[in-house]
Amino acid sequence: MVGHWIAGAPTPGSGERLGDVHDPATGRVTRSVALAAPADVEAAVAAARAAFPAWRDASLAKRTAVLFRFRELLNARKGELAELITAEHGKVLSDALGEVSRGQEVVELACGISHLLKGGFSENASTRIDVYSLRQPLGVVSIISPFNFPAMVPMWFFPLAIAAGNTVVLKPSEKDPSAANFIAALWKEAGLPDGVFNVLHGDKVAVDGLLEHPDVASVSFVGSTPIARYVYETGTRHGKRVQALGGAKNHMLVLPDADLDLAADAAVNAGFGSAGERCMAVSALVAVDSIADELVAKIRERIATLRTGDGRRGTDMGPLVTGAHRDKVVGYVEAGVREGAELVVDGREVVPDAADEDAVAEGFWLGPTLFDRVGTGMSIYTDEIFGPVLSVLRVSGYDEGLELVNANRYGNGVAIFTNDGGAARRFRNEVQVGMIGVNVPVPVPVAYYSFGGWKASLFGDTHAHGVEGVHFFTRGKVVTERWLDPSHGGLNLGFPQND
Ligand code: NAD
């Protein structure tokens, strides 16, 4: 059983409700996870609140020493963490390792937080008066994360939050909960004081408890758009600082001058990596008419070489996370056929490379699926499918492609493939999307820039990690200071002016 991690130790909590955790490559239930009751929320927040004063007052040198030790432990043991992720999420091992490495980048950024927390100082802003700014932690911060990156997404937030002096309650996805506890144990080994990093497992009860709790100062949420909107509205109504990252429909626009072999490789990698369960997956390929036939043919050839199966068997693409999610994605494939799109590759026919016959039958399998001639009114285009389904939409040229991308309700990531620098430059200026790749299909920013989309892909105004992350987890103060000497005597009731 996967219990909570509160005040530096695993605990089953109230144990009133449990959820099933599956191995998606076999379909079997492998663990159960505690689903928090309100009393468990209370215990986790109380532990974080109790740990805050001492952690806040720990020097930057002491805090960053813990961060450096955590980084070393994570680096040494990331293989074990990746195995845990594959066993509960289903993504292939190399991909799980990749997500840990990208999360580790934020830990490395947080190791240098001393530099990012420096304030400004203006000597003699007024005569013999100095003005300076400083940034202080918020207190207890909460992180609510999705199933698709059980290590990386929490790591977008907690390294900076902890380095800045906050204490954390992480509520991971109940579908793949074990990574969070593994990380909590690493923190303890690194010397983080008990209660600074807590893990609360659960569902809506846990989330609502955090959103309403008076001792929780902020909420960093990542998940689907309807829940992101709910979290933003509920959290802000309760006076919290909220950043809520939502769903996506990421486009890849391919212009006629692009290298079509590179574009086809990129479309397959970005469309089917992690079985399309990435918020930065490419799900809509926008091809200019003149090259569309050739590009679709190249993508089809490449899909034929992919091996779908158990992520521990050296395959290219694993199963989907749950049976219910696989069925939902299959429902979209059926809808695409019904609505008149051309089904070029049908993933429902996949024969997975699985551990045994039972796993072939019971794993949550769906192979790479390719649709051509998709219309903007079809549900496979309008909805975020979050599976291995790539839709090709055909346009007459750059202008129609840009218009199509900008008309979409989401604005997380986008890519343009072209060898025309002028077109790429126009695109990055004109496209209404937060993260842009130029000949880069999955443009997840490095840790020292910030991650976040526009429109229905993010509620709030602060993106994750980078300088924006440091700002989110700190509050500013400005001090106006004068050390008195005899020249300062006398009464003056006027509004203070600078001289
Ligand atoms: P989800 O919205 O179902 O769940 C996210 C979190 O919210 C989980 O911790 C879950 O327990 C909780 N939750 C679920 N239903 C809830 C409810 N009714 N009330 C309160 N809390 C609830 O998302 P998911 O299926 O775990 O993850 C996939 C989604 O996350 C996709 O839409 C994907 O695009 C998105 N995502 C976005 C980004 C980004 O950076 N924008 C990154 C990763 C994933």
Coordinates of C-alpha atoms and ligand atoms in Angstrom, one line a residue:
M1 CA 0.0 0.0 0.0
V2 CA 1.2 3.5 -0.8
G3 CA 0.5 5.7 2.2
H4 CA 0.9 9.4 2.8
W5 CA 4.3 10.9 3.8
I6 CA 3.8 13.3 6.6
A7 CA 6.3 15.0 9.0
G8 CA 9.2 12.9 7.6
A9 CA 7.6 9.4 7.8
P10 CA 5.2 7.2 5.9
T11 CA 1.7 6.9 7.4
P12 CA -1.4 5.1 6.3
G13 CA -3.5 8.1 7.5
S14 CA -7.1 7.5 8.4
G15 CA -7.2 4.6 5.9
E16 CA -10.9 5.1 5.3
R17 CA -10.7 4.9 1.5
L18 CA -8.2 3.3 -0.9
G19 CA -7.7 3.4 -4.7
D20 CA -6.2 0.8 -7.0
V21 CA -2.9 1.3 -8.8
H22 CA -2.3 -0.7 -12.0
D23 CA 0.6 -1.9 -14.0
P24 CA -0.7 -0.7 -17.4
A25 CA 1.4 -3.2 -19.3
T26 CA -0.4 -6.1 -17.6
G27 CA -3.6 -4.6 -16.5
R28 CA -3.1 -6.0 -13.0
V29 CA -3.7 -4.2 -9.8
T30 CA -0.2 -4.0 -8.2
R31 CA -0.8 -1.6 -5.2
S32 CA -3.4 0.3 -3.4
V33 CA -3.1 4.0 -2.6
A34 CA -4.5 5.9 0.4
L35 CA -7.1 8.4 -0.5
A36 CA -7.0 11.2 2.0
A37 CA -9.9 12.1 4.3
P38 CA -10.2 15.7 5.6
A39 CA -8.3 14.6 8.8
D40 CA -5.3 13.6 6.6
V41 CA -5.3 17.0 4.8
E42 CA -5.3 18.6 8.3
A43 CA -2.3 16.4 9.4
A44 CA -0.3 17.2 6.3
V45 CA -0.9 20.9 6.4
A46 CA -0.2 21.0 10.2
A47 CA 3.1 19.2 9.6
A48 CA 4.1 21.7 6.9
R49 CA 3.0 24.7 9.1
A50 CA 4.9 23.4 12.1
A51 CA 8.1 23.0 10.0
F52 CA 7.8 26.5 8.3
P53 CA 9.3 28.8 11.0
A54 CA 12.6 26.9 11.4
W55 CA 13.0 26.2 7.6
R56 CA 12.3 29.8 6.7
D57 CA 15.0 30.9 9.2
A58 CA 17.5 28.4 8.0
S59 CA 20.3 30.3 6.2
L60 CA 20.5 30.2 2.4
A61 CA 23.8 28.3 2.9
K62 CA 22.1 25.6 4.9
R63 CA 19.1 25.3 2.6
T64 CA 21.1 25.1 -0.6
A65 CA 23.4 22.5 1.0
V66 CA 20.3 20.2 1.4
L67 CA 19.4 21.0 -2.2
F68 CA 22.9 19.9 -3.5
R69 CA 22.6 16.6 -1.5
F70 CA 19.2 16.0 -2.9
R71 CA 20.5 16.6 -6.4
E72 CA 23.3 14.0 -5.9
L73 CA 20.9 11.4 -4.4
L74 CA 18.4 11.9 -7.2
N75 CA 21.1 11.6 -9.9
A76 CA 22.5 8.5 -8.3
R77 CA 19.1 6.8 -8.0
K78 CA 17.1 8.0 -10.9
G79 CA 17.1 4.6 -12.5
E80 CA 15.1 3.2 -9.6
L81 CA 12.7 6.2 -9.8
A82 CA 12.3 5.6 -13.6
E83 CA 11.4 2.0 -13.0
L84 CA 8.7 3.0 -10.5
I85 CA 7.3 5.4 -13.1
T86 CA 7.2 2.8 -15.8
A87 CA 5.5 0.3 -13.5
E88 CA 2.6 2.6 -12.7
H89 CA 2.4 5.0 -15.7
G90 CA 3.4 2.6 -18.5
K91 CA 5.8 4.9 -20.4
V92 CA 8.9 3.2 -21.7
L93 CA 12.0 3.2 -19.3
S94 CA 14.1 5.6 -21.4
D95 CA 11.2 8.1 -21.4
A96 CA 10.8 7.8 -17.6
L97 CA 14.5 8.5 -17.2
G98 CA 14.1 11.5 -19.5
E99 CA 11.4 13.0 -17.3
V100 CA 13.5 12.6 -14.2
S101 CA 16.4 14.3 -15.9
R102 CA 14.3 17.2 -17.0
G103 CA 13.0 17.5 -13.4
Q104 CA 16.5 17.4 -12.1
E105 CA 17.3 20.5 -14.1
V106 CA 15.0 22.5 -11.9
V107 CA 16.7 21.1 -8.8
E108 CA 20.0 22.3 -10.3
L109 CA 18.4 25.7 -10.8
A110 CA 17.2 25.7 -7.2
C111 CA 20.8 24.9 -6.0
G112 CA 21.6 28.5 -7.2
I113 CA 18.6 30.2 -5.6
S114 CA 20.8 32.5 -3.6
H115 CA 21.5 34.4 -6.7
L116 CA 17.8 34.5 -7.7
L117 CA 16.7 35.8 -4.3
K118 CA 19.0 38.8 -4.3
G119 CA 17.1 42.0 -3.9
G120 CA 17.9 45.5 -5.1
F121 CA 19.5 48.3 -3.1
S122 CA 19.5 52.0 -3.7
E123 CA 21.8 54.0 -1.6
N124 CA 20.8 57.6 -0.9
A125 CA 17.4 57.3 -2.7
S126 CA 16.5 60.4 -0.7
T127 CA 19.1 62.3 1.3
R128 CA 20.7 59.8 3.7
I129 CA 17.8 57.4 3.1
D130 CA 18.4 54.0 1.5
V131 CA 15.7 51.8 -0.1
Y132 CA 16.0 48.1 -0.7
S133 CA 13.9 45.1 -1.6
L134 CA 13.8 41.5 -0.4
R135 CA 11.8 38.4 -1.1
Q136 CA 10.4 36.1 1.5
P137 CA 8.7 32.7 1.4
L138 CA 4.9 32.4 1.4
G139 CA 4.6 29.6 4.0
V140 CA 2.8 26.3 3.3
V141 CA 2.5 25.8 -0.5
S142 CA 0.6 23.1 -2.2
I143 CA 1.3 21.3 -5.5
I144 CA -1.4 19.2 -7.2
S145 CA 0.0 17.2 -10.1
P146 CA -1.2 15.0 -13.0
F147 CA -0.6 11.4 -13.8
N148 CA 1.5 11.9 -16.9
F149 CA 4.7 13.2 -15.3
P150 CA 4.7 11.8 -11.8
A151 CA 8.3 13.0 -11.1
M152 CA 8.9 15.9 -13.5
V153 CA 5.8 18.0 -12.9
P154 CA 6.1 18.1 -9.1
M155 CA 9.8 18.9 -9.7
W156 CA 8.8 22.0 -11.7
F157 CA 7.7 23.4 -8.4
F158 CA 9.0 21.9 -5.2
P159 CA 12.8 22.6 -5.7
L160 CA 12.3 26.3 -5.9
A161 CA 9.5 26.4 -3.3
I162 CA 11.7 24.6 -0.8
A163 CA 14.9 26.5 -1.7
A164 CA 13.0 29.7 -1.2
G165 CA 12.1 28.6 2.4
N166 CA 8.5 27.4 2.0
T167 CA 7.2 24.1 3.2
V168 CA 5.3 21.8 0.8
V169 CA 2.2 19.6 0.6
L170 CA 2.3 17.6 -2.7
K171 CA -0.9 15.9 -3.8
P172 CA 0.2 13.7 -6.7
S173 CA -2.0 11.8 -9.1
E174 CA -3.7 8.8 -7.5
K175 CA -3.0 6.8 -10.7
D176 CA 0.8 6.6 -10.2
P177 CA 1.5 7.7 -6.6
S178 CA 4.8 5.9 -5.8
A179 CA 7.2 8.3 -7.3
A180 CA 6.2 11.0 -4.8
N181 CA 7.0 8.8 -1.8
F182 CA 10.4 7.8 -3.4
I183 CA 11.2 11.5 -3.7
A184 CA 10.1 12.2 -0.2
A185 CA 12.5 9.5 1.1
L186 CA 15.3 11.0 -0.9
W187 CA 14.6 14.4 0.7
K188 CA 14.8 12.9 4.1
E189 CA 18.1 11.2 3.3
A190 CA 19.4 14.6 2.0
G191 CA 18.8 16.1 5.4
L192 CA 15.6 18.1 4.8
P193 CA 14.0 18.7 8.2
D194 CA 10.8 16.6 8.7
G195 CA 7.6 18.4 7.6
V196 CA 9.2 20.6 5.0
F197 CA 8.1 18.2 2.2
N198 CA 4.9 16.2 2.7
V199 CA 3.0 13.9 0.3
L200 CA -0.8 13.7 0.6
H201 CA -2.4 11.1 -1.6
G202 CA -6.0 11.3 -2.7
D203 CA -8.6 12.6 -5.1
K204 CA -11.1 15.5 -5.0
V205 CA -11.4 15.3 -1.2
A206 CA -7.7 16.0 -0.8
V207 CA -7.7 18.7 -3.5
D208 CA -10.7 20.5 -2.0
G209 CA -9.2 20.3 1.4
L210 CA -6.1 22.1 0.2
L211 CA -8.0 24.7 -1.8
E212 CA -10.0 25.7 1.2
H213 CA -7.5 25.4 4.0
P214 CA -6.7 28.7 5.6
D215 CA -3.0 27.7 6.2
V216 CA -2.3 26.9 2.6
A217 CA -0.8 30.0 0.9
S218 CA -0.6 28.9 -2.7
V219 CA -1.6 26.3 -5.2
S220 CA 0.5 25.1 -8.1
F221 CA -1.8 22.9 -10.2
V222 CA -1.2 20.9 -13.4
G223 CA -3.9 18.8 -15.1
S224 CA -6.8 19.0 -17.4
T225 CA -8.4 22.3 -18.3
P226 CA -11.8 21.9 -16.6
I227 CA -10.1 21.0 -13.3
A228 CA -7.4 23.7 -13.7
R229 CA -10.2 26.3 -14.1
Y230 CA -12.0 24.9 -11.0
V231 CA -8.8 24.9 -9.0
Y232 CA -8.0 28.5 -10.1
E233 CA -11.5 29.8 -9.3
T234 CA -11.8 27.9 -5.9
G235 CA -8.2 28.7 -4.8
T236 CA -8.4 32.4 -5.6
R237 CA -11.8 32.6 -3.9
H238 CA -10.1 31.4 -0.8
G239 CA -7.5 34.1 -1.1
K240 CA -4.6 31.9 -2.4
R241 CA -2.0 32.6 -5.0
V242 CA -2.8 30.1 -7.8
Q243 CA -1.0 29.0 -11.0
A244 CA -3.1 26.3 -12.7
L245 CA -1.7 24.8 -15.9
G246 CA -4.3 23.0 -18.1
G247 CA -4.7 20.9 -21.2
A248 CA -3.4 21.4 -24.7
K249 CA -3.8 20.7 -28.4
N250 CA -0.4 21.3 -29.8
H251 CA 0.1 22.0 -33.5
M252 CA 3.0 21.4 -35.8
L253 CA 2.9 23.5 -38.9
V254 CA 5.0 22.1 -41.8
L255 CA 5.7 24.5 -44.6
P256 CA 6.6 23.3 -48.1
D257 CA 10.3 24.2 -47.8
A258 CA 10.8 22.1 -44.7
D259 CA 13.0 19.0 -44.8
L260 CA 10.2 16.4 -44.9
D261 CA 12.3 13.5 -43.5
L262 CA 13.1 15.6 -40.4
A263 CA 9.6 16.8 -40.1
A264 CA 8.2 13.2 -40.4
D265 CA 10.7 12.0 -37.7
A266 CA 9.7 14.9 -35.5
A267 CA 5.9 14.3 -35.9
V268 CA 6.2 10.6 -35.0
N269 CA 8.5 11.3 -32.0
A270 CA 6.3 14.1 -30.7
G271 CA 3.0 12.5 -31.6
F272 CA 3.6 9.0 -30.1
G273 CA 6.3 9.5 -27.5
S274 CA 4.8 8.5 -24.1
A275 CA 1.8 7.3 -26.1
G276 CA 0.7 10.9 -26.7
E277 CA 0.2 11.4 -22.9
R278 CA 2.3 14.5 -22.8
C279 CA 0.9 18.0 -22.5
M280 CA 3.4 19.0 -25.1
A281 CA 2.7 16.1 -27.5
V282 CA 2.0 17.1 -31.1
S283 CA -1.6 16.0 -31.8
A284 CA -2.5 18.2 -34.8
L285 CA -0.1 18.2 -37.8
V286 CA -0.9 21.1 -40.1
A287 CA 0.5 20.4 -43.5
V288 CA 0.5 22.7 -46.5
D289 CA -1.4 20.9 -49.3
S290 CA 1.5 20.7 -51.8
I291 CA 3.6 18.5 -49.5
A292 CA 0.8 16.8 -47.4
D293 CA 0.6 13.5 -49.4
E294 CA 4.4 13.0 -49.3
L295 CA 4.6 13.9 -45.5
V296 CA 1.7 11.5 -44.6
A297 CA 3.4 8.7 -46.6
K298 CA 6.7 9.3 -44.7
I299 CA 4.9 9.3 -41.3
R300 CA 3.0 6.1 -42.2
E301 CA 6.3 4.4 -43.1
R302 CA 7.8 5.4 -39.8
I303 CA 4.8 4.3 -37.7
A304 CA 5.2 0.8 -39.3
T305 CA 8.6 0.5 -37.7
L306 CA 7.4 1.3 -34.1
R307 CA 7.1 -1.4 -31.5
T308 CA 4.3 -1.0 -29.0
G309 CA 4.6 -3.0 -25.7
D310 CA 5.8 -3.3 -22.2
G311 CA 8.1 -0.3 -21.5
R312 CA 10.6 -2.6 -19.7
R313 CA 11.1 -4.6 -22.9
G314 CA 12.9 -2.0 -24.9
T315 CA 9.8 -1.0 -26.9
D316 CA 9.2 2.4 -28.4
M317 CA 5.7 3.1 -27.0
G318 CA 4.0 1.8 -23.9
P319 CA 0.4 1.3 -23.0
L320 CA -2.1 4.0 -21.8
V321 CA -2.3 4.7 -18.1
T322 CA -5.7 3.0 -17.3
G323 CA -8.2 0.8 -19.1
A324 CA -10.8 3.6 -18.8
H325 CA -8.5 6.1 -20.5
R326 CA -7.6 3.6 -23.3
D327 CA -11.4 3.1 -23.9
K328 CA -11.9 6.8 -24.0
V329 CA -9.1 7.3 -26.6
V330 CA -10.5 4.3 -28.7
G331 CA -13.9 6.2 -28.5
Y332 CA -12.2 9.1 -30.2
V333 CA -10.8 6.9 -33.0
E334 CA -14.3 5.6 -33.6
A335 CA -15.6 9.2 -33.6
G336 CA -13.0 10.2 -36.2
V337 CA -14.0 7.4 -38.5
R338 CA -17.7 8.3 -38.0
E339 CA -17.1 12.0 -38.6
G340 CA -15.4 11.3 -42.0
A341 CA -11.6 11.6 -41.3
E342 CA -9.4 9.2 -43.3
L343 CA -7.9 6.6 -41.0
V344 CA -4.4 5.9 -42.4
V345 CA -3.1 3.8 -39.5
D346 CA -5.4 2.1 -37.1
G347 CA -3.8 1.6 -33.6
R348 CA -6.7 -0.7 -32.5
E349 CA -5.1 -3.5 -34.5
V350 CA -1.8 -3.4 -32.5
V351 CA -0.1 -6.6 -31.4
P352 CA 1.8 -5.5 -28.3
D353 CA 5.1 -6.9 -27.1
A354 CA 4.0 -7.9 -23.6
A355 CA 5.2 -10.2 -20.8
D356 CA 2.7 -13.0 -21.5
E357 CA -0.6 -13.8 -23.1
D358 CA -2.6 -12.4 -20.2
A359 CA -0.7 -9.1 -20.5
V360 CA -1.4 -9.0 -24.2
A361 CA -5.1 -9.4 -23.5
E362 CA -5.4 -7.3 -20.3
G363 CA -2.8 -4.5 -20.8
F364 CA -4.1 -1.0 -21.7
W365 CA -2.9 -1.1 -25.3
L366 CA -3.5 1.1 -28.3
G367 CA -1.0 1.4 -31.1
P368 CA -0.1 4.6 -33.0
T369 CA -3.0 6.0 -34.9
L370 CA -2.9 8.4 -37.8
F371 CA -5.8 10.3 -39.3
D372 CA -5.6 12.4 -42.5
R373 CA -8.0 15.1 -43.9
V374 CA -9.2 16.0 -40.4
G375 CA -11.7 18.9 -40.2
T376 CA -11.6 21.6 -37.5
G377 CA -15.1 20.7 -36.5
M378 CA -14.4 17.0 -35.7
S379 CA -14.1 15.9 -32.1
I380 CA -10.6 14.4 -32.8
Y381 CA -9.5 17.9 -33.5
T382 CA -11.6 20.0 -31.0
D383 CA -10.8 17.8 -28.0
E384 CA -7.6 17.0 -26.2
I385 CA -7.4 13.2 -26.7
F386 CA -4.2 12.6 -24.7
G387 CA -3.4 9.3 -26.5
P388 CA -1.4 8.1 -29.5
V389 CA -3.6 9.7 -32.1
L390 CA -2.1 12.1 -34.7
S391 CA -4.5 14.2 -36.8
V392 CA -3.3 15.7 -40.1
L393 CA -5.1 18.9 -41.2
R394 CA -4.4 20.4 -44.6
V395 CA -4.1 24.1 -45.3
S396 CA -3.3 26.2 -48.4
G397 CA -0.3 28.0 -46.9
Y398 CA 1.3 29.9 -44.0
D399 CA -1.7 32.3 -43.5
E400 CA -4.3 29.6 -43.2
G401 CA -2.1 27.5 -41.0
L402 CA -1.5 30.4 -38.6
E403 CA -5.2 31.3 -38.5
L404 CA -6.0 27.6 -37.7
V405 CA -3.5 27.5 -34.8
N406 CA -4.7 30.8 -33.4
A407 CA -8.4 29.9 -33.6
N408 CA -7.7 26.9 -31.2
R409 CA -8.9 27.4 -27.6
Y410 CA -5.6 26.0 -26.3
G411 CA -2.2 27.7 -26.4
N412 CA 0.3 25.5 -24.7
G413 CA 3.0 24.5 -27.3
V414 CA 3.4 24.8 -31.1
A415 CA 6.1 24.0 -33.6
I416 CA 6.9 25.3 -37.1
F417 CA 9.0 23.2 -39.5
T418 CA 10.6 25.3 -42.2
N419 CA 13.9 26.4 -43.7
D420 CA 12.6 29.9 -44.2
G421 CA 13.9 32.1 -41.4
G422 CA 11.6 34.9 -42.3
A423 CA 8.5 32.7 -42.0
A424 CA 9.7 31.3 -38.7
R425 CA 10.3 34.8 -37.4
R426 CA 6.8 35.9 -38.4
F427 CA 5.3 32.8 -36.8
R428 CA 6.9 33.3 -33.4
N429 CA 5.7 36.9 -33.5
E430 CA 2.1 36.2 -34.6
V431 CA 1.2 32.9 -33.0
Q432 CA -0.9 33.0 -29.8
V433 CA 0.9 30.2 -27.9
G434 CA 3.1 30.2 -24.8
M435 CA 5.9 27.9 -26.0
I436 CA 7.2 27.7 -29.6
G437 CA 9.5 25.4 -31.3
V438 CA 11.3 26.3 -34.5
N439 CA 12.2 22.9 -36.1
V440 CA 11.9 21.6 -32.5
P441 CA 8.8 19.5 -32.0
V442 CA 8.5 19.4 -28.2
P443 CA 9.8 22.9 -27.0
V444 CA 9.7 22.3 -23.3
P445 CA 11.8 25.3 -22.0
V446 CA 15.0 24.6 -20.0
A447 CA 14.6 25.2 -16.2
Y448 CA 16.0 28.7 -16.2
Y449 CA 13.2 29.8 -18.5
S450 CA 9.6 29.4 -17.5
F451 CA 7.1 26.8 -18.6
G452 CA 3.5 27.7 -19.4
G453 CA 0.9 28.1 -22.0
W454 CA -1.7 30.8 -23.0
K455 CA -5.5 30.8 -23.2
A456 CA -7.2 27.6 -21.8
S457 CA -3.8 26.1 -21.1
L458 CA -3.0 28.2 -18.1
F459 CA -5.1 30.1 -15.5
G460 CA -3.3 32.6 -13.4
D461 CA -0.4 34.8 -14.5
T462 CA 2.7 33.0 -13.5
H463 CA 4.4 30.2 -15.4
A464 CA 6.3 27.4 -13.8
H465 CA 10.0 27.5 -12.8
G466 CA 12.6 30.0 -14.0
V467 CA 12.5 33.5 -12.6
E468 CA 8.6 33.4 -12.6
G469 CA 8.8 30.3 -10.4
V470 CA 10.9 32.1 -7.9
H471 CA 8.5 35.0 -7.9
F472 CA 5.5 32.7 -7.4
F473 CA 7.0 31.2 -4.3
T474 CA 8.1 34.4 -2.7
R475 CA 6.6 37.8 -1.7
G476 CA 8.3 41.1 -2.1
K477 CA 9.0 43.6 0.6
V478 CA 10.5 47.1 0.1
V479 CA 12.3 48.8 3.0
T480 CA 12.9 52.5 3.2
E481 CA 15.6 53.0 5.9
R482 CA 17.2 56.0 7.6
W483 CA 19.6 55.9 10.6
L484 CA 18.8 58.9 12.7
D485 CA 21.2 61.6 13.5
P486 CA 20.6 65.0 15.0
S487 CA 19.9 66.6 11.6
H488 CA 16.6 64.7 11.4
G489 CA 14.8 66.5 14.1
G490 CA 11.8 68.8 13.7
L491 CA 8.1 68.3 12.9
N492 CA 6.7 68.0 9.3
L493 CA 3.2 66.6 8.8
G494 CA 3.4 66.8 4.9
F495 CA 3.5 63.6 2.7
P496 CA 7.1 62.4 2.6
Q497 CA 8.9 63.6 -0.5
N498 CA 12.3 62.8 -1.7
D499 CA 15.0 65.4 -1.7
Ligands
NAD1 P1 -6.6 15.6 -14.1 O1 -7.1 17.0 -14.3 O2 -7.6 14.5 -14.2 O3 -5.9 15.5 -12.7 C1 -5.0 16.4 -12.2 C2 -5.0 16.4 -10.7 O4 -6.3 16.9 -10.3 C3 -4.8 15.0 -10.1 O5 -4.0 15.2 -8.9 C4 -6.2 14.6 -9.7 O6 -6.3 13.8 -8.5 C5 -6.9 15.9 -9.4 N1 -8.4 15.9 -9.8 C6 -9.0 15.1 -10.7 N2 -10.3 15.4 -10.8 C7 -10.5 16.3 -9.8 C8 -11.7 17.0 -9.4 N3 -12.9 16.8 -9.9 N4 -11.6 17.9 -8.4 C9 -10.4 18.2 -7.8 N5 -9.2 17.6 -8.2 C10 -9.3 16.7 -9.2 O7 -5.5 15.4 -15.2 P2 -4.7 14.0 -15.5 O8 -5.6 13.2 -16.3 O9 -4.0 13.5 -14.3 O10 -3.5 14.6 -16.4 C11 -3.7 14.8 -17.8 C12 -4.0 16.3 -18.1 O11 -3.0 17.1 -17.6 C13 -4.0 16.6 -19.6 O12 -5.1 17.4 -19.8 C14 -2.7 17.3 -19.8 O13 -2.7 18.2 -20.9 C15 -2.6 18.0 -18.6 N6 -1.2 18.4 -18.4 C16 -0.9 19.7 -18.6 C17 0.4 20.2 -18.4 C18 0.8 21.6 -18.7 O14 1.9 22.0 -18.4 N7 -0.1 22.5 -19.1 C19 1.4 19.3 -18.1 C20 1.1 17.9 -17.8 C21 -0.3 17.5 -18.0

